Structure formats: structure tokens, C-alpha cells
mmCIF file of C-alpha atoms in Angstrom:
data_model
loop_
_atom_site.group_PDB
_atom_site.id
_atom_site.type_symbol
_atom_site.label_atom_id
_atom_site.label_comp_id
_atom_site.label_asym_id
_atom_site.label_seq_id
_atom_site.Cartn_x
_atom_site.Cartn_y
_atom_site.Cartn_z
ATOM 1 C CA UNK A 1236 5.268 18.832 31.594
ATOM 2 C CA UNK A 1237 3.540 17.142 28.613
ATOM 3 C CA UNK A 1238 5.622 17.326 25.411
ATOM 4 C CA UNK A 1239 5.327 15.832 21.978
ATOM 5 C CA UNK A 1240 8.225 13.483 22.874
ATOM 6 C CA UNK A 1241 6.398 12.310 25.987
ATOM 7 C CA UNK A 1242 3.226 11.622 24.050
ATOM 8 C CA UNK A 1243 5.144 9.639 21.429
ATOM 9 C CA UNK A 1244 6.957 7.717 24.082
ATOM 10 C CA UNK A 1245 3.696 6.876 25.832
ATOM 11 C CA UNK A 1246 2.101 5.642 22.616
ATOM 12 C CA UNK A 1247 5.057 3.474 21.638
ATOM 13 C CA UNK A 1248 5.287 2.109 25.187
ATOM 14 C CA UNK A 1249 1.679 0.962 24.967
ATOM 15 C CA UNK A 1250 2.382 -0.665 21.617
ATOM 16 C CA UNK A 1251 5.429 -2.474 22.880
ATOM 17 C CA UNK A 1252 3.922 -3.645 26.130
ATOM 18 C CA UNK A 1253 1.406 -6.307 26.890
ATOM 19 C CA UNK A 1254 -1.156 -3.585 27.160
ATOM 20 C CA UNK A 1255 -2.187 -4.488 23.613
ATOM 21 C CA UNK A 1256 -3.658 -7.512 25.329
ATOM 22 C CA UNK A 1257 -7.350 -8.161 24.978
ATOM 23 C CA UNK A 1258 -7.967 -5.319 22.550
ATOM 24 C CA UNK A 1259 -5.714 -6.790 19.883
ATOM 25 C CA UNK A 1260 -5.106 -10.434 20.553
ATOM 26 C CA UNK A 1261 -6.746 -12.012 17.550
ATOM 27 C CA UNK A 1262 -8.663 -14.616 19.485
ATOM 28 C CA UNK A 1263 -10.070 -12.098 21.979
ATOM 29 C CA UNK A 1264 -11.552 -9.406 19.822
ATOM 30 C CA UNK A 1265 -15.075 -8.471 20.757
ATOM 31 C CA UNK A 1266 -16.194 -7.789 17.180
ATOM 32 C CA UNK A 1267 -15.541 -9.530 13.910
ATOM 33 C CA UNK A 1268 -16.198 -9.360 10.221
ATOM 34 C CA UNK A 1269 -16.545 -12.034 7.537
ATOM 35 C CA UNK A 1270 -14.654 -11.338 4.318
ATOM 36 C CA UNK A 1271 -16.320 -12.654 1.158
ATOM 37 C CA UNK A 1272 -14.243 -15.803 0.622
ATOM 38 C CA UNK A 1273 -13.684 -19.125 2.320
ATOM 39 C CA UNK A 1274 -12.311 -18.914 5.873
ATOM 40 C CA UNK A 1275 -12.888 -15.177 5.770
ATOM 41 C CA UNK A 1276 -13.749 -14.677 9.457
ATOM 42 C CA UNK A 1277 -11.580 -11.881 10.921
ATOM 43 C CA UNK A 1278 -11.561 -9.985 14.223
ATOM 44 C CA UNK A 1279 -11.821 -6.237 14.454
ATOM 45 C CA UNK A 1280 -8.856 -5.142 16.550
ATOM 46 C CA UNK A 1281 -7.754 -1.906 18.115
ATOM 47 C CA UNK A 1282 -4.164 -0.665 18.264
ATOM 48 C CA UNK A 1283 -2.881 2.718 19.475
ATOM 49 C CA UNK A 1284 -3.211 5.452 16.835
ATOM 50 C CA UNK A 1285 -5.663 3.215 14.915
ATOM 51 C CA UNK A 1286 -9.447 2.869 14.797
ATOM 52 C CA UNK A 1287 -10.850 -0.719 14.824
ATOM 53 C CA UNK A 1288 -9.128 -2.554 11.928
ATOM 54 C CA UNK A 1289 -9.462 -6.008 10.395
ATOM 55 C CA UNK A 1290 -6.796 -8.169 12.043
ATOM 56 C CA UNK A 1291 -4.920 -10.753 10.035
ATOM 57 C CA UNK A 1292 -2.021 -11.450 12.404
ATOM 58 C CA UNK A 1293 -0.811 -9.905 15.672
ATOM 59 C CA UNK A 1294 2.902 -10.796 15.642
ATOM 60 C CA UNK A 1295 3.780 -8.896 13.601
ATOM 61 C CA UNK A 1296 0.594 -6.824 13.269
ATOM 62 C CA UNK A 1297 -1.075 -7.014 9.895
ATOM 63 C CA UNK A 1298 -4.152 -4.808 9.768
ATOM 64 C CA UNK A 1299 -6.540 -4.367 6.858
ATOM 65 C CA UNK A 1300 -8.609 -1.251 6.341
ATOM 66 C CA UNK A 1301 -12.390 -1.875 6.520
ATOM 67 C CA UNK A 1302 -13.551 -1.251 2.986
ATOM 68 C CA UNK A 1303 -16.242 1.308 4.029
ATOM 69 C CA UNK A 1304 -13.414 3.697 4.811
ATOM 70 C CA UNK A 1305 -12.757 4.232 1.127
ATOM 71 C CA UNK A 1306 -16.190 5.774 0.704
ATOM 72 C CA UNK A 1307 -15.340 8.485 3.246
ATOM 73 C CA UNK A 1308 -13.054 10.278 0.797
ATOM 74 C CA UNK A 1309 -10.066 9.847 -1.496
ATOM 75 C CA UNK A 1310 -7.587 10.485 1.312
ATOM 76 C CA UNK A 1311 -7.339 7.566 3.738
ATOM 77 C CA UNK A 1312 -7.186 8.756 7.375
ATOM 78 C CA UNK A 1313 -4.029 7.870 9.227
ATOM 79 C CA UNK A 1314 -5.934 5.941 11.872
ATOM 80 C CA UNK A 1315 -7.463 3.728 9.207
ATOM 81 C CA UNK A 1316 -4.397 3.174 7.055
ATOM 82 C CA UNK A 1317 -3.451 -0.488 6.604
ATOM 83 C CA UNK A 1318 -0.450 -2.027 8.367
ATOM 84 C CA UNK A 1319 1.856 -4.695 6.935
ATOM 85 C CA UNK A 1320 5.071 -6.081 8.489
ATOM 86 C CA UNK A 1321 7.179 -9.076 7.686
ATOM 87 C CA UNK A 1322 9.343 -9.169 10.788
ATOM 88 C CA UNK A 1323 8.122 -9.151 14.355
ATOM 89 C CA UNK A 1324 10.937 -7.224 16.019
ATOM 90 C CA UNK A 1325 9.341 -3.797 15.532
ATOM 91 C CA UNK A 1326 11.019 -0.661 16.855
ATOM 92 C CA UNK A 1327 8.077 0.639 18.879
ATOM 93 C CA UNK A 1328 10.039 3.161 20.945
ATOM 94 C CA UNK A 1329 12.061 5.367 18.627
ATOM 95 C CA UNK A 1330 13.302 8.675 19.980
ATOM 96 C CA UNK A 1331 12.996 11.207 17.132
ATOM 97 C CA UNK A 1332 15.676 13.336 18.735
ATOM 98 C CA UNK A 1333 18.371 10.660 18.502
ATOM 99 C CA UNK A 1334 17.173 8.948 15.319
ATOM 100 C CA UNK A 1335 19.340 9.192 12.217
ATOM 101 C CA UNK A 1336 19.526 7.673 8.751
ATOM 102 C CA UNK A 1337 22.864 6.568 7.346
ATOM 103 C CA UNK A 1338 23.784 7.068 3.661
ATOM 104 C CA UNK A 1339 26.755 4.917 2.691
ATOM 105 C CA UNK A 1340 28.284 2.654 0.109
ATOM 106 C CA UNK A 1341 29.382 3.992 -3.282
ATOM 107 C CA UNK A 1342 29.167 7.669 -2.294
ATOM 108 C CA UNK A 1343 31.765 10.404 -2.090
ATOM 109 C CA UNK A 1344 30.619 11.658 1.262
ATOM 110 C CA UNK A 1345 28.901 9.138 3.671
ATOM 111 C CA UNK A 1346 26.210 10.860 5.703
ATOM 112 C CA UNK A 1347 24.461 10.467 9.019
ATOM 113 C CA UNK A 1348 21.375 12.637 8.878
ATOM 114 C CA UNK A 1349 19.187 13.321 11.922
ATOM 115 C CA UNK A 1350 15.493 13.855 11.568
ATOM 116 C CA UNK A 1351 16.114 17.563 12.176
ATOM 117 C CA UNK A 1352 18.725 17.557 9.391
ATOM 118 C CA UNK A 1353 16.277 15.990 6.969
ATOM 119 C CA UNK A 1354 13.548 18.491 7.879
ATOM 120 C CA UNK A 1355 15.931 21.353 7.091
ATOM 121 C CA UNK A 1356 16.265 20.210 3.468
ATOM 122 C CA UNK A 1357 13.781 21.502 0.831
ATOM 123 C CA UNK A 1358 10.563 19.521 1.211
ATOM 124 C CA UNK A 1359 8.012 18.311 -1.259
ATOM 125 C CA UNK A 1360 4.561 16.702 -1.090
ATOM 126 C CA UNK A 1361 2.861 14.032 -3.137
ATOM 127 C CA UNK A 1362 -0.517 12.276 -2.904
ATOM 128 C CA UNK A 1363 0.134 8.629 -3.542
ATOM 129 C CA UNK A 1364 -1.466 5.218 -2.991
ATOM 130 C CA UNK A 1365 0.374 2.597 -1.012
ATOM 131 C CA UNK A 1366 -0.955 -0.882 -1.831
ATOM 132 C CA UNK A 1367 0.237 -4.183 -0.397
ATOM 133 C CA UNK A 1368 1.428 -6.603 -3.080
ATOM 134 C CA UNK A 1369 -0.964 -9.197 -1.695
ATOM 135 C CA UNK A 1370 -4.016 -6.942 -1.635
ATOM 136 C CA UNK A 1371 -7.083 -8.975 -2.707
ATOM 137 C CA UNK A 1372 -5.102 -12.298 -2.543
ATOM 138 C CA UNK A 1373 -8.037 -13.966 -0.766
ATOM 139 C CA UNK A 1374 -10.060 -13.814 -4.012
ATOM 140 C CA UNK A 1375 -7.501 -15.821 -6.018
ATOM 141 C CA UNK A 1376 -8.934 -19.036 -7.588
ATOM 142 C CA UNK A 1377 -7.410 -21.491 -6.992
ATOM 143 C CA UNK A 1378 -6.253 -20.174 -3.641
ATOM 144 C CA UNK A 1379 -2.594 -19.473 -3.019
ATOM 145 C CA UNK A 1380 -0.410 -19.296 0.061
ATOM 146 C CA UNK A 1381 0.089 -15.994 1.902
ATOM 147 C CA UNK A 1382 -1.983 -13.504 3.844
ATOM 148 C CA UNK A 1383 -5.622 -13.921 2.780
ATOM 149 C CA UNK A 1384 -6.524 -10.265 2.289
ATOM 150 C CA UNK A 1385 -9.630 -8.748 0.870
ATOM 151 C CA UNK A 1386 -9.464 -5.310 -0.874
ATOM 152 C CA UNK A 1387 -8.443 -3.231 2.111
ATOM 153 C CA UNK A 1388 -4.649 -3.505 2.101
ATOM 154 C CA UNK A 1389 -4.282 -0.171 0.363
ATOM 155 C CA UNK A 1390 -4.561 3.525 1.227
ATOM 156 C CA UNK A 1391 -4.053 6.985 -0.274
ATOM 157 C CA UNK A 1392 -2.278 9.704 1.627
ATOM 158 C CA UNK A 1393 -0.570 13.091 1.233
ATOM 159 C CA UNK A 1394 3.100 12.423 2.009
ATOM 160 C CA UNK A 1395 5.585 15.167 2.913
ATOM 161 C CA UNK A 1396 9.315 14.741 2.988
ATOM 162 C CA UNK A 1397 12.557 15.163 1.064
ATOM 163 C CA UNK A 1398 13.256 13.739 -2.401
ATOM 164 C CA UNK A 1399 15.694 10.853 -2.147
ATOM 165 C CA UNK A 1400 17.559 12.466 -5.067
ATOM 166 C CA UNK A 1401 18.358 15.456 -2.809
ATOM 167 C CA UNK A 1402 19.975 13.207 -0.176
ATOM 168 C CA UNK A 1403 21.835 11.074 -2.749
ATOM 169 C CA UNK A 1404 23.173 14.189 -4.477
ATOM 170 C CA UNK A 1405 24.327 15.521 -1.109
ATOM 171 C CA UNK A 1406 26.270 12.324 -0.541
ATOM 172 C CA UNK A 1407 27.607 12.208 -4.110
ATOM 173 C CA UNK A 1408 26.742 9.015 -5.998
ATOM 174 C CA UNK A 1409 29.806 7.480 -7.587
ATOM 175 C CA UNK A 1410 30.066 6.545 -11.224
ATOM 176 C CA UNK A 1411 29.049 2.966 -12.178
ATOM 177 C CA UNK A 1412 26.597 2.733 -9.251
ATOM 178 C CA UNK A 1413 23.722 0.441 -10.176
ATOM 179 C CA UNK A 1414 21.222 0.264 -7.286
ATOM 180 C CA UNK A 1415 20.282 1.782 -3.931
ATOM 181 C CA UNK A 1416 19.413 -0.615 -1.083
ATOM 182 C CA UNK A 1417 17.112 0.425 1.770
ATOM 183 C CA UNK A 1418 16.863 -0.987 5.274
ATOM 184 C CA UNK A 1419 14.644 -0.213 8.241
ATOM 185 C CA UNK A 1420 14.820 -0.655 12.001
ATOM 186 C CA UNK A 1421 12.325 -3.526 12.107
ATOM 187 C CA UNK A 1422 14.148 -6.825 12.270
ATOM 188 C CA UNK A 1423 13.809 -10.613 12.572
ATOM 189 C CA UNK A 1424 13.235 -12.407 15.830
ATOM 190 C CA UNK A 1425 15.511 -15.298 14.795
ATOM 191 C CA UNK A 1426 19.005 -15.023 13.316
ATOM 192 C CA UNK A 1427 18.219 -17.276 10.388
ATOM 193 C CA UNK A 1428 15.347 -15.054 9.188
ATOM 194 C CA UNK A 1429 16.533 -12.737 6.410
ATOM 195 C CA UNK A 1430 16.530 -9.064 7.371
ATOM 196 C CA UNK A 1431 14.180 -7.005 5.302
ATOM 197 C CA UNK A 1432 15.806 -4.875 2.608
ATOM 198 C CA UNK A 1433 14.662 -3.662 -0.782
ATOM 199 C CA UNK A 1434 16.452 -2.132 -3.762
ATOM 200 C CA UNK A 1435 15.741 0.328 -6.631
ATOM 201 C CA UNK A 1436 17.772 0.942 -9.727
ATOM 202 C CA UNK A 1437 19.883 4.100 -9.448
ATOM 203 C CA UNK A 1438 17.919 6.039 -12.074
ATOM 204 C CA UNK A 1439 14.650 5.263 -10.359
ATOM 205 C CA UNK A 1440 16.060 6.220 -6.979
ATOM 206 C CA UNK A 1441 17.131 9.577 -8.389
ATOM 207 C CA UNK A 1442 13.984 10.346 -10.399
ATOM 208 C CA UNK A 1443 12.929 13.116 -7.989
ATOM 209 C CA UNK A 1444 9.679 11.389 -6.994
ATOM 210 C CA UNK A 1445 10.977 8.716 -4.621
ATOM 211 C CA UNK A 1446 10.799 10.353 -1.207
ATOM 212 C CA UNK A 1447 11.968 10.101 2.385
ATOM 213 C CA UNK A 1448 8.711 10.963 4.110
ATOM 214 C CA UNK A 1449 8.289 12.141 7.707
ATOM 215 C CA UNK A 1450 4.700 13.369 7.517
ATOM 216 C CA UNK A 1451 1.421 11.789 6.437
ATOM 217 C CA UNK A 1452 -1.728 13.792 5.938
ATOM 218 C CA UNK A 1453 -0.208 16.715 7.826
ATOM 219 C CA UNK A 1454 0.938 14.730 10.852
ATOM 220 C CA UNK A 1455 3.889 12.674 11.960
ATOM 221 C CA UNK A 1456 3.836 9.154 10.551
ATOM 222 C CA UNK A 1457 1.922 6.770 12.817
ATOM 223 C CA UNK A 1458 4.220 4.344 14.608
ATOM 224 C CA UNK A 1459 2.800 1.347 12.692
ATOM 225 C CA UNK A 1460 3.170 3.152 9.357
ATOM 226 C CA UNK A 1461 6.880 3.771 9.667
ATOM 227 C CA UNK A 1462 7.582 6.544 12.199
ATOM 228 C CA UNK A 1463 9.723 8.588 12.054
ATOM 229 C CA UNK A 1464 10.832 8.099 8.401
ATOM 230 C CA UNK A 1465 9.762 5.837 5.542
ATOM 231 C CA UNK A 1466 10.514 5.425 1.902
ATOM 232 C CA UNK A 1467 7.804 6.484 -0.552
ATOM 233 C CA UNK A 1468 8.005 4.846 -3.980
ATOM 234 C CA UNK A 1469 5.037 6.299 -5.916
ATOM 235 C CA UNK A 1470 3.248 3.808 -8.174
ATOM 236 C CA UNK A 1471 5.168 0.802 -6.770
ATOM 237 C CA UNK A 1472 3.744 -1.841 -4.423
ATOM 238 C CA UNK A 1473 4.195 -1.322 -0.728
ATOM 239 C CA UNK A 1474 6.995 -3.897 -0.341
ATOM 240 C CA UNK A 1475 9.343 -1.095 -1.519
ATOM 241 C CA UNK A 1476 8.004 1.473 0.961
ATOM 242 C CA UNK A 1477 10.481 0.594 3.707
ATOM 243 C CA UNK A 1478 9.353 1.713 7.152
ATOM 244 C CA UNK A 1479 11.487 3.108 10.016
ATOM 245 C CA UNK A 1480 14.091 3.823 7.300
ATOM 246 C CA UNK A 1481 17.584 4.150 8.733
ATOM 247 C CA UNK A 1482 19.975 2.764 6.075
ATOM 248 C CA UNK A 1483 20.492 3.838 2.447
ATOM 249 C CA UNK A 1484 23.318 2.022 0.719
ATOM 250 C CA UNK A 1485 24.517 2.727 -2.853
ATOM 251 C CA UNK A 1486 25.973 -0.351 -4.575
ATOM 252 C CA UNK A 1487 27.652 -1.081 -7.906
ATOM 253 C CA UNK A 1488 25.923 -4.415 -8.432
ATOM 254 C CA UNK A 1489 22.401 -5.862 -8.453
ATOM 255 C CA UNK A 1490 21.216 -6.547 -4.891
ATOM 256 C CA UNK A 1491 20.628 -10.236 -4.305
ATOM 257 C CA UNK A 1492 18.972 -10.149 -0.872
ATOM 258 C CA UNK A 1493 16.114 -12.590 -0.154
ATOM 259 C CA UNK A 1494 13.322 -10.039 -0.388
ATOM 260 C CA UNK A 1495 14.435 -9.118 -3.969
ATOM 261 C CA UNK A 1496 15.963 -12.294 -5.369
ATOM 262 C CA UNK A 1497 13.546 -14.875 -3.965
ATOM 263 C CA UNK A 1498 10.448 -13.128 -2.585
ATOM 264 C CA UNK A 1499 8.053 -10.700 -4.283
ATOM 265 C CA UNK A 1500 8.565 -12.125 -7.725
ATOM 266 C CA UNK A 1501 6.075 -12.209 -10.622
ATOM 267 C CA UNK A 1502 6.095 -14.184 -13.899
ATOM 268 C CA UNK A 1503 8.320 -12.594 -16.520
ATOM 269 C CA UNK A 1504 5.841 -12.448 -19.415
ATOM 270 C CA UNK A 1505 3.375 -9.939 -20.865
ATOM 271 C CA UNK A 1506 0.551 -10.704 -18.485
ATOM 272 C CA UNK A 1507 2.708 -11.537 -15.451
ATOM 273 C CA UNK A 1508 0.585 -14.619 -15.136
ATOM 274 C CA UNK A 1509 0.569 -18.395 -15.668
ATOM 275 C CA UNK A 1510 -2.066 -21.109 -15.892
ATOM 276 C CA UNK A 1511 -3.506 -21.802 -12.467
ATOM 277 C CA UNK A 1512 -1.535 -24.398 -10.575
ATOM 278 C CA UNK A 1513 1.601 -24.049 -12.714
ATOM 279 C CA UNK A 1514 4.951 -22.365 -12.027
ATOM 280 C CA UNK A 1515 6.485 -19.591 -14.167
ATOM 281 C CA UNK A 1516 9.591 -20.347 -16.215
ATOM 282 C CA UNK A 1517 11.193 -17.064 -15.218
ATOM 283 C CA UNK A 1518 10.364 -14.277 -12.789
ATOM 284 C CA UNK A 1519 11.149 -10.626 -12.133
ATOM 285 C CA UNK A 1520 10.669 -8.447 -9.049
ATOM 286 C CA UNK A 1521 7.165 -7.031 -8.601
ATOM 287 C CA UNK A 1522 7.070 -3.362 -9.531
ATOM 288 C CA UNK A 1523 4.262 -0.994 -10.565
ATOM 289 C CA UNK A 1524 0.559 -1.270 -9.781
ATOM 290 C CA UNK A 1525 -1.904 -2.540 -12.277
ATOM 291 C CA UNK A 1526 -4.903 -0.306 -13.008
ATOM 292 C CA UNK A 1527 -7.816 -0.857 -10.627
ATOM 293 C CA UNK A 1528 -11.227 0.558 -9.725
ATOM 294 C CA UNK A 1529 -13.825 -0.123 -7.057
ATOM 295 C CA UNK A 1530 -17.397 0.778 -6.259
ATOM 296 C CA UNK A 1531 -17.340 2.143 -2.725
ATOM 297 C CA UNK A 1532 -20.854 3.497 -2.134
ATOM 298 C CA UNK A 1533 -22.556 0.113 -2.250
ATOM 299 C CA UNK A 1534 -21.443 -3.103 -0.674
ATOM 300 C CA UNK A 1535 -22.112 -6.533 -2.143
ATOM 301 C CA UNK A 1536 -25.608 -7.800 -1.381
ATOM 302 C CA UNK A 1537 -26.839 -4.279 -0.713
ATOM 303 C CA UNK A 1538 -30.564 -3.537 -0.957
ATOM 304 C CA UNK A 1539 -31.765 -0.293 -2.580
ATOM 305 C CA UNK A 1540 -35.044 1.318 -3.553
ATOM 306 C CA UNK A 1541 -36.134 0.545 -7.137
ATOM 307 C CA UNK A 1542 -36.468 3.410 -9.627
ATOM 308 C CA UNK A 1543 -34.902 5.849 -7.166
ATOM 309 C CA UNK A 1544 -31.774 7.745 -8.100
ATOM 310 C CA UNK A 1545 -28.611 6.408 -6.526
ATOM 311 C CA UNK A 1546 -25.359 8.393 -6.507
ATOM 312 C CA UNK A 1547 -22.967 5.583 -7.371
ATOM 313 C CA UNK A 1548 -19.484 6.414 -6.298
ATOM 314 C CA UNK A 1549 -16.013 4.825 -6.266
ATOM 315 C CA UNK A 1550 -12.297 5.157 -6.749
ATOM 316 C CA UNK A 1551 -9.745 4.261 -9.410
ATOM 317 C CA UNK A 1552 -5.920 4.289 -9.596
ATOM 318 C CA UNK A 1553 -2.928 2.892 -11.446
ATOM 319 C CA UNK A 1554 0.877 2.804 -11.291
ATOM 320 C CA UNK A 1555 1.490 6.423 -12.242
ATOM 321 C CA UNK A 1556 -0.028 7.287 -15.615
ATOM 322 C CA UNK A 1557 -3.258 8.518 -14.086
ATOM 323 C CA UNK A 1558 -6.856 7.635 -14.812
ATOM 324 C CA UNK A 1559 -8.297 8.467 -18.201
ATOM 325 C CA UNK A 1560 -11.829 7.123 -17.720
ATOM 326 C CA UNK A 1561 -14.041 4.851 -15.656
ATOM 327 C CA UNK A 1562 -16.936 2.974 -17.222
ATOM 328 C CA UNK A 1563 -19.872 1.564 -15.221
ATOM 329 C CA UNK A 1564 -22.134 -1.346 -16.034
ATOM 330 C CA UNK A 1565 -25.397 -2.103 -14.221
ATOM 331 C CA UNK A 1566 -26.234 -5.145 -16.343
ATOM 332 C CA UNK A 1567 -23.282 -7.465 -15.642
ATOM 333 C CA UNK A 1568 -21.088 -6.014 -18.349
ATOM 334 C CA UNK A 1569 -23.580 -6.091 -21.247
ATOM 335 C CA UNK A 1570 -23.433 -2.307 -21.622
ATOM 336 C CA UNK A 1571 -21.286 0.481 -20.173
ATOM 337 C CA UNK A 1572 -21.748 4.139 -19.204
ATOM 338 C CA UNK A 1573 -18.989 6.734 -18.552
ATOM 339 C CA UNK A 1574 -18.642 7.955 -15.000
ATOM 340 C CA UNK A 1575 -17.668 11.533 -14.105
ATOM 341 C CA UNK A 1576 -14.160 11.775 -12.688
ATOM 342 C CA UNK A 1577 -13.586 13.818 -9.584
ATOM 343 C CA UNK A 1578 -10.723 16.129 -8.648
ATOM 344 C CA UNK A 1579 -7.300 15.116 -9.953
ATOM 345 C CA UNK A 1580 -4.876 14.969 -7.034
ATOM 346 C CA UNK A 1581 -2.057 13.638 -9.193
ATOM 347 C CA UNK A 1582 -1.211 10.533 -11.199
ATOM 348 C CA UNK A 1583 -0.348 8.458 -8.123
ATOM 349 C CA UNK A 1584 -3.562 9.207 -6.187
ATOM 350 C CA UNK A 1585 -6.965 7.639 -5.912
ATOM 351 C CA UNK A 1586 -9.293 9.306 -8.427
ATOM 352 C CA UNK A 1587 -12.934 9.558 -7.330
ATOM 353 C CA UNK A 1588 -15.653 8.888 -9.838
ATOM 354 C CA UNK A 1589 -19.465 9.242 -9.704
ATOM 355 C CA UNK A 1590 -22.495 8.252 -11.719
ATOM 356 C CA UNK A 1591 -26.189 8.730 -10.909
ATOM 357 C CA UNK A 1592 -28.157 5.583 -11.705
ATOM 358 C CA UNK A 1593 -31.664 4.168 -11.326
ATOM 359 C CA UNK A 1594 -32.295 0.444 -11.019
ATOM 360 C CA UNK A 1595 -35.479 -1.422 -11.891
ATOM 361 C CA UNK A 1596 -36.795 -3.952 -9.423
ATOM 362 C CA UNK A 1597 -34.668 -7.083 -9.390
ATOM 363 C CA UNK A 1598 -31.093 -8.291 -8.857
ATOM 364 C CA UNK A 1599 -28.341 -6.337 -10.600
ATOM 365 C CA UNK A 1600 -24.601 -6.919 -11.104
ATOM 366 C CA UNK A 1601 -22.758 -3.600 -10.990
ATOM 367 C CA UNK A 1602 -19.218 -3.300 -12.379
ATOM 368 C CA UNK A 1603 -16.624 -0.562 -12.699
ATOM 369 C CA UNK A 1604 -13.822 -0.629 -15.248
ATOM 370 C CA UNK A 1605 -10.939 1.832 -15.308
ATOM 371 C CA UNK A 1606 -8.632 2.826 -18.125
ATOM 372 C CA UNK A 1607 -5.343 4.587 -17.488
ATOM 373 C CA UNK A 1608 -3.767 7.404 -19.471
ATOM 374 C CA UNK A 1609 -1.271 4.792 -20.566
ATOM 375 C CA UNK A 1610 -4.037 2.750 -22.242
ATOM 376 C CA UNK A 1611 -4.254 -0.086 -19.733
ATOM 377 C CA UNK A 1612 -7.793 -1.299 -19.044
ATOM 378 C CA UNK A 1613 -8.957 -3.670 -16.366
ATOM 379 C CA UNK A 1614 -9.559 -7.193 -17.651
ATOM 380 C CA UNK A 1615 -12.967 -8.864 -17.469
ATOM 381 C CA UNK A 1616 -11.412 -12.150 -16.333
ATOM 382 C CA UNK A 1617 -8.928 -12.611 -13.516
ATOM 383 C CA UNK A 1618 -5.402 -13.826 -14.199
ATOM 384 C CA UNK A 1619 -3.401 -16.025 -11.799
ATOM 385 C CA UNK A 1620 0.149 -16.269 -10.413
ATOM 386 C CA UNK A 1621 1.534 -18.434 -7.607
ATOM 387 C CA UNK A 1622 2.045 -15.517 -5.187
ATOM 388 C CA UNK A 1623 -1.429 -14.019 -5.563
ATOM 389 C CA UNK A 1624 -0.191 -10.635 -6.712
ATOM 390 C CA UNK A 1625 -1.466 -7.997 -9.216
ATOM 391 C CA UNK A 1626 -5.201 -8.686 -9.013
ATOM 392 C CA UNK A 1627 -7.023 -6.075 -11.078
ATOM 393 C CA UNK A 1628 -9.970 -7.854 -12.609
ATOM 394 C CA UNK A 1629 -13.216 -5.846 -12.959
ATOM 395 C CA UNK A 1630 -14.948 -6.211 -9.635
ATOM 396 C CA UNK A 1631 -18.660 -6.886 -9.314
ATOM 397 C CA UNK A 1632 -21.130 -5.681 -6.648
ATOM 398 C CA UNK A 1633 -24.478 -7.517 -6.539
ATOM 399 C CA UNK A 1634 -27.441 -5.332 -5.611
ATOM 400 C CA UNK A 1635 -31.150 -6.008 -5.099
ATOM 401 C CA UNK A 1636 -33.574 -3.228 -5.963
ATOM 402 C CA UNK A 1637 -37.121 -3.425 -4.630
#
């Protein structure tokens, strides 16, 4: 008899076995792409539950979404959603019937909640972007260490689950608690490698928006996107979106684990930037997204018909204020035109924009520039930091009309 559990077990068994083999080993991929920066050659690789994706590493898998996907719609399909792991010991074969998440630490009533227990609690949904902190790092000048990603380490999905606040209230958070620490079932291969854990301030954790999600775009979470439960932190970079979530610990101090105290830090100044090649005097943990926008309907070096109407289209998003406007330039920033914003799916979602244009014969530099409801506007010049985070410069697409 074929059951949902059997299907899940079969999928995870394939992931965990050597059957990934030739379809995903980075040196054996049949197709490849070249990202628009030095050493940008990447294989297109195929994993279970995923369409062909841009492969950065295989152990652990790091998969970037082909940028053309973002022109398909504002919701990123599950099979095209990017994958990012730090640790290679991935729990491929999780039984949803025996899985549980533990709530412990400074709480009145420690809990062990099964997936069924969580699904019995009042649910909520939110459309929110998940973006890797290192998205677009490959464009940093001068180059910096870390995964050399283009613009595809992001995605927008409709997440369903239980507000973290509901679970914390059920456990009873004690007075003087300061932070909540989150751990997942993925782990290090070597003992000396720090286990992955992230923390949120107690007020943030209890804001009603942070979620324990078990569904993504109406389906169970894909294995490589955190099945069966992951943390959703709307507006915050993906490093906080802990996958395979099984530990929630309330503490009365500031968490000093490696992935908070040492890694994922940004300069502590107004621009979160420093002069290229220099080190910041002080740092803070990375947090909310910067405002960004992209042209999705035309790729760089595209060729179009001169004097023929083009329905220019793209997306914009920010860290939770929502998009106020998107301006478009077809003359390399000399003049700007307002684009029409599409349906508003919430302040944490991609916002589609459109603008019909006609281009005279010649080469054109097209730009999009978003402004958030909070007043933040994309800069015309890129800033720099040693980790290659927070890129949100106005992007340019070069087009030839003839």
C-alpha cells in the first residue's frame, strides 16, 4: 500500500543515498550556466523534489534558483526554491509521525510537541521572502570570501504554521527571559565544528509573526527546505530561518554561540559598510533585509525589437515595511518613470511591478529602483563589507534594440 509516509521515506532515502550520484555531483552535471562574474561557471544539478538548480556545493547542498524563475510569478515554486546549509550532516530521513520539537529553558512548563500536536494549534499563513545573507555576494568588488552567489539565493512563499508566540505562551515564558535560541536536526560532521543555532530577542520571538511552519505553498515543506518544521522570521535574512527545527530554548542571557557571536555579523554603523578592504571597528548580528528590486522580464545582454512595446516586469521587496514605489530608468539613470505596482500580498512578500516601454535602436541600460514605505531607497552605488552581505544597489540590465 502506498502512503504519504512511504513516499516521504522513499524521497529521503534517495537524498541520503549515493543515488544522487551523477545527477548532482558538481563535476558531473550535464548542463551548466555561467554567472556574470569571474569564475562564474556553475553546473545545473537535479535533486529529489527540485527542478534543475544552480549548484554551488554538494556537501552540504547549496542550490541557487535560476533567475528566470522569478519572472514566472511572485510566488516561488517549491521545486525551484533555493537551498542553503552550513552543516553536512543533514537529517534526510525524518519520520513525521515520531518527530517532535522540544520547548525548554526558562519556561514554566517544558513541552515536547509532536507534529500532530502543532497542527492542532490555531494556524496562520504569511507570504514572505526568504533570502540568504550572502545573496549576490559574487558581485562584490573587491571580491570577498564565501559562497559566490548571483541573485538567485532568495524566494517568496506562502508559509503556513503556528505563531511561535502561541507555543511560547503555552510553555509559559518566565520573567527576565532575554532571548530564544533555535536548533535544528542538521549537524556537523566533525565534533569541533560548532552546531548551528540562532537566537532572537524575546520580544521579537513573541511578536506574533515569527512562525513554526509546516507547509509551504500548500504542501509539506520539501526535505531540503526544512521538512517537517522550520522557523519563519519574516523580513530577516535566512540564517535565522532554522530548518528541521526541533529545539526551542528560552534563556535569560544573550546567546553567545558561534553563529551569532562570530558569524553573520555586519558593521555597526549607519550604512553597515566600510571602505573596501578594511575591517569594521564594531559589528552587530545581521538582521532585516535591505530594500531591493530586480528586472525579471529581460536578462542582461538581451536583444529586443526597436520601437516595439515591451512589457517590462520585475519584483521588489524589503524587510517588512512594504514597497511604496518602483522607478524605472531606460537611460542609465538620467531620468526615471514610475512603474505600476501589482497585487499586494503583504509587507514581507515580493511585490510585482510593470511598465510598458519602447526603446529606440541602440544599446540601453535599464535600471529599477525601489522605495519602501519606511522611506528607504536603493542606492545608486554599491557599498561594501567584509562578509559580502546586504547588497541592494540599483541593478542594471543592458539591452540592445534593433
